[in-house]
Amino acid sequence: MHLVKKIEIIANSFELAKILDSLKKSGVHGHAVIRNVEGEGLRGGSEDLDMTMLDNVYIIAFCMPDEIKTVAENVRPLLNKFGGTCYISDVMEIRSVKCVASL
C-alpha cells in the first residue's frame, strides 16, 4: 500500500469538460464521474449545488501527493468562476497491476 491523494469535486455538469480538462493538464489521467448528484451544502443555507436547473456531477480522481498543488491551482479558478466544491484527502492505494504510483 502507498499514500495517494483523493480528489472529489462536485460541480454543475455544464462545466464537466472544463474540469476534466484541468485535471488532465495537471497530470491526473484517470477519473470517475457520477451524474445527477444532489445534496445540501455543509455551510448551511443555499449553495450553488443545493438546487440548480442543471444536473450536478461528482468527480473522483487520484494522484500522487507531489502533484496535488498543481491540481488545486488548476481546479480552483474554475470552481471560483462557475461554482462547485472540491475536497482533497489522503488515502491508501493497494498496489495492483495498474496503480497511480506506476504512472
PDB file of C-alpha atoms in Angstrom:
ATOM      1  CA  MET A   1       0.000   0.000   0.000  1.00  0.00           C
ATOM      2  CA  HIS A   2       1.080   3.570  -0.567  1.00  0.00           C
ATOM      3  CA  LEU A   3      -0.232   7.074   0.012  1.00  0.00           C
ATOM      4  CA  VAL A   4      -2.065   8.920  -2.769  1.00  0.00           C
ATOM      5  CA  LYS A   5      -4.326  11.979  -2.827  1.00  0.00           C
ATOM      6  CA  LYS A   6      -8.048  11.595  -3.494  1.00  0.00           C
ATOM      7  CA  ILE A   7      -9.718  14.471  -5.321  1.00  0.00           C
ATOM      8  CA  GLU A   8     -13.501  14.789  -5.018  1.00  0.00           C
ATOM      9  CA  ILE A   9     -15.275  17.502  -6.966  1.00  0.00           C
ATOM     10  CA  ILE A  10     -18.995  18.274  -7.016  1.00  0.00           C
ATOM     11  CA  ALA A  11     -19.964  20.761  -9.699  1.00  0.00           C
ATOM     12  CA  ASN A  12     -22.506  21.614 -12.334  1.00  0.00           C
ATOM     13  CA  SER A  13     -22.464  19.122 -15.203  1.00  0.00           C
ATOM     14  CA  PHE A  14     -22.247  22.009 -17.662  1.00  0.00           C
ATOM     15  CA  GLU A  15     -18.621  22.541 -16.527  1.00  0.00           C
ATOM     16  CA  LEU A  16     -17.633  18.859 -16.577  1.00  0.00           C
ATOM     17  CA  ALA A  17     -15.468  19.058 -19.707  1.00  0.00           C
ATOM     18  CA  LYS A  18     -13.548  22.080 -18.377  1.00  0.00           C
ATOM     19  CA  ILE A  19     -12.928  20.391 -15.033  1.00  0.00           C
ATOM     20  CA  LEU A  20     -11.775  17.132 -16.629  1.00  0.00           C
ATOM     21  CA  ASP A  21      -9.501  19.101 -18.951  1.00  0.00           C
ATOM     22  CA  SER A  22      -7.945  20.919 -15.992  1.00  0.00           C
ATOM     23  CA  LEU A  23      -7.345  17.595 -14.226  1.00  0.00           C
ATOM     24  CA  LYS A  24      -5.705  16.167 -17.346  1.00  0.00           C
ATOM     25  CA  LYS A  25      -3.478  19.257 -17.697  1.00  0.00           C
ATOM     26  CA  SER A  26      -2.479  18.721 -14.043  1.00  0.00           C
ATOM     27  CA  GLY A  27      -1.294  15.182 -14.773  1.00  0.00           C
ATOM     28  CA  VAL A  28      -4.406  13.377 -13.498  1.00  0.00           C
ATOM     29  CA  HIS A  29      -5.352  10.953 -16.259  1.00  0.00           C
ATOM     30  CA  GLY A  30      -7.900   8.680 -14.588  1.00  0.00           C
ATOM     31  CA  HIS A  31     -11.228   9.650 -13.078  1.00  0.00           C
ATOM     32  CA  ALA A  32     -14.787   8.526 -12.447  1.00  0.00           C
ATOM     33  CA  VAL A  33     -17.906  10.642 -12.936  1.00  0.00           C
ATOM     34  CA  ILE A  34     -21.222  10.083 -11.206  1.00  0.00           C
ATOM     35  CA  ARG A  35     -24.067  12.098 -12.690  1.00  0.00           C
ATOM     36  CA  ASN A  36     -27.271  13.518 -11.186  1.00  0.00           C
ATOM     37  CA  VAL A  37     -25.817  14.270  -7.766  1.00  0.00           C
ATOM     38  CA  GLU A  38     -27.837  16.303  -5.306  1.00  0.00           C
ATOM     39  CA  GLY A  39     -27.409  17.290  -1.702  1.00  0.00           C
ATOM     40  CA  GLU A  40     -27.308  20.043   0.865  1.00  0.00           C
ATOM     41  CA  GLY A  41     -24.259  22.201   1.489  1.00  0.00           C
ATOM     42  CA  LEU A  42     -22.102  21.949   4.579  1.00  0.00           C
ATOM     43  CA  ARG A  43     -22.182  25.695   5.191  1.00  0.00           C
ATOM     44  CA  GLY A  44     -25.919  25.823   5.704  1.00  0.00           C
ATOM     45  CA  GLY A  45     -28.303  27.905   3.672  1.00  0.00           C
ATOM     46  CA  SER A  46     -28.320  27.609  -0.064  1.00  0.00           C
ATOM     47  CA  GLU A  47     -25.263  26.893  -2.165  1.00  0.00           C
ATOM     48  CA  ASP A  48     -24.676  26.517  -5.863  1.00  0.00           C
ATOM     49  CA  LEU A  49     -25.148  22.756  -5.505  1.00  0.00           C
ATOM     50  CA  ASP A  50     -28.328  22.714  -3.440  1.00  0.00           C
ATOM     51  CA  MET A  51     -30.855  23.229  -6.210  1.00  0.00           C
ATOM     52  CA  THR A  52     -29.963  24.035  -9.777  1.00  0.00           C
ATOM     53  CA  MET A  53     -31.719  23.759 -13.084  1.00  0.00           C
ATOM     54  CA  LEU A  54     -28.863  21.652 -14.453  1.00  0.00           C
ATOM     55  CA  ASP A  55     -27.605  18.334 -13.098  1.00  0.00           C
ATOM     56  CA  ASN A  56     -24.601  18.146 -10.817  1.00  0.00           C
ATOM     57  CA  VAL A  57     -21.741  15.686 -11.173  1.00  0.00           C
ATOM     58  CA  TYR A  58     -19.408  14.034  -8.684  1.00  0.00           C
ATOM     59  CA  ILE A  59     -15.872  13.548  -9.982  1.00  0.00           C
ATOM     60  CA  ILE A  60     -13.397  11.339  -8.166  1.00  0.00           C
ATOM     61  CA  ALA A  61      -9.757  11.080  -9.160  1.00  0.00           C
ATOM     62  CA  PHE A  62      -6.419  10.176  -7.608  1.00  0.00           C
ATOM     63  CA  CYS A  63      -2.886  11.490  -7.959  1.00  0.00           C
ATOM     64  CA  MET A  64       0.492  11.328  -6.326  1.00  0.00           C
ATOM     65  CA  PRO A  65       0.990  13.681  -3.349  1.00  0.00           C
ATOM     66  CA  ASP A  66       3.557  15.826  -5.174  1.00  0.00           C
ATOM     67  CA  GLU A  67       1.019  16.585  -7.945  1.00  0.00           C
ATOM     68  CA  ILE A  68      -1.770  17.938  -5.743  1.00  0.00           C
ATOM     69  CA  LYS A  69      -0.571  21.561  -5.671  1.00  0.00           C
ATOM     70  CA  THR A  70      -0.815  21.748  -9.469  1.00  0.00           C
ATOM     71  CA  VAL A  71      -4.274  20.153  -9.374  1.00  0.00           C
ATOM     72  CA  ALA A  72      -5.521  22.702  -6.837  1.00  0.00           C
ATOM     73  CA  GLU A  73      -4.050  25.611  -8.807  1.00  0.00           C
ATOM     74  CA  ASN A  74      -5.806  24.448 -11.992  1.00  0.00           C
ATOM     75  CA  VAL A  75      -9.179  23.494 -10.489  1.00  0.00           C
ATOM     76  CA  ARG A  76      -9.645  26.412  -8.065  1.00  0.00           C
ATOM     77  CA  PRO A  77     -10.200  29.118 -10.734  1.00  0.00           C
ATOM     78  CA  LEU A  78     -12.914  27.017 -12.415  1.00  0.00           C
ATOM     79  CA  LEU A  79     -14.752  26.420  -9.153  1.00  0.00           C
ATOM     80  CA  ASN A  80     -14.442  30.102  -8.218  1.00  0.00           C
ATOM     81  CA  LYS A  81     -15.870  31.133 -11.585  1.00  0.00           C
ATOM     82  CA  PHE A  82     -18.565  28.505 -12.109  1.00  0.00           C
ATOM     83  CA  GLY A  83     -19.296  27.240  -8.579  1.00  0.00           C
ATOM     84  CA  GLY A  84     -18.793  23.847  -7.039  1.00  0.00           C
ATOM     85  CA  THR A  85     -16.692  22.317  -4.327  1.00  0.00           C
ATOM     86  CA  CYS A  86     -13.508  20.254  -4.135  1.00  0.00           C
ATOM     87  CA  TYR A  87     -12.199  18.030  -1.358  1.00  0.00           C
ATOM     88  CA  ILE A  88      -8.689  16.600  -1.215  1.00  0.00           C
ATOM     89  CA  SER A  89      -7.732  13.869   1.216  1.00  0.00           C
ATOM     90  CA  ASP A  90      -5.003  11.333   1.913  1.00  0.00           C
ATOM     91  CA  VAL A  91      -5.891   7.733   1.106  1.00  0.00           C
ATOM     92  CA  MET A  92      -4.004   4.476   0.759  1.00  0.00           C
ATOM     93  CA  GLU A  93      -3.892   2.687  -2.577  1.00  0.00           C
ATOM     94  CA  ILE A  94      -3.416  -1.054  -2.627  1.00  0.00           C
ATOM     95  CA  ARG A  95      -0.843  -1.993  -5.210  1.00  0.00           C
ATOM     96  CA  SER A  96      -2.384  -3.534  -8.285  1.00  0.00           C
ATOM     97  CA  VAL A  97      -1.385  -4.126 -11.878  1.00  0.00           C
ATOM     98  CA  LYS A  98      -2.388  -0.572 -12.810  1.00  0.00           C
ATOM     99  CA  CYS A  99      -1.907   1.763  -9.882  1.00  0.00           C
ATOM    100  CA  VAL A 100      -1.469   5.526  -9.633  1.00  0.00           C
ATOM    101  CA  ALA A 101       2.108   5.140  -8.412  1.00  0.00           C
ATOM    102  CA  SER A 102       3.137   3.313 -11.578  1.00  0.00           C
ATOM    103  CA  LEU A 103       2.081   6.140 -13.936  1.00  0.00           C
TER     104      LEU A 103
END
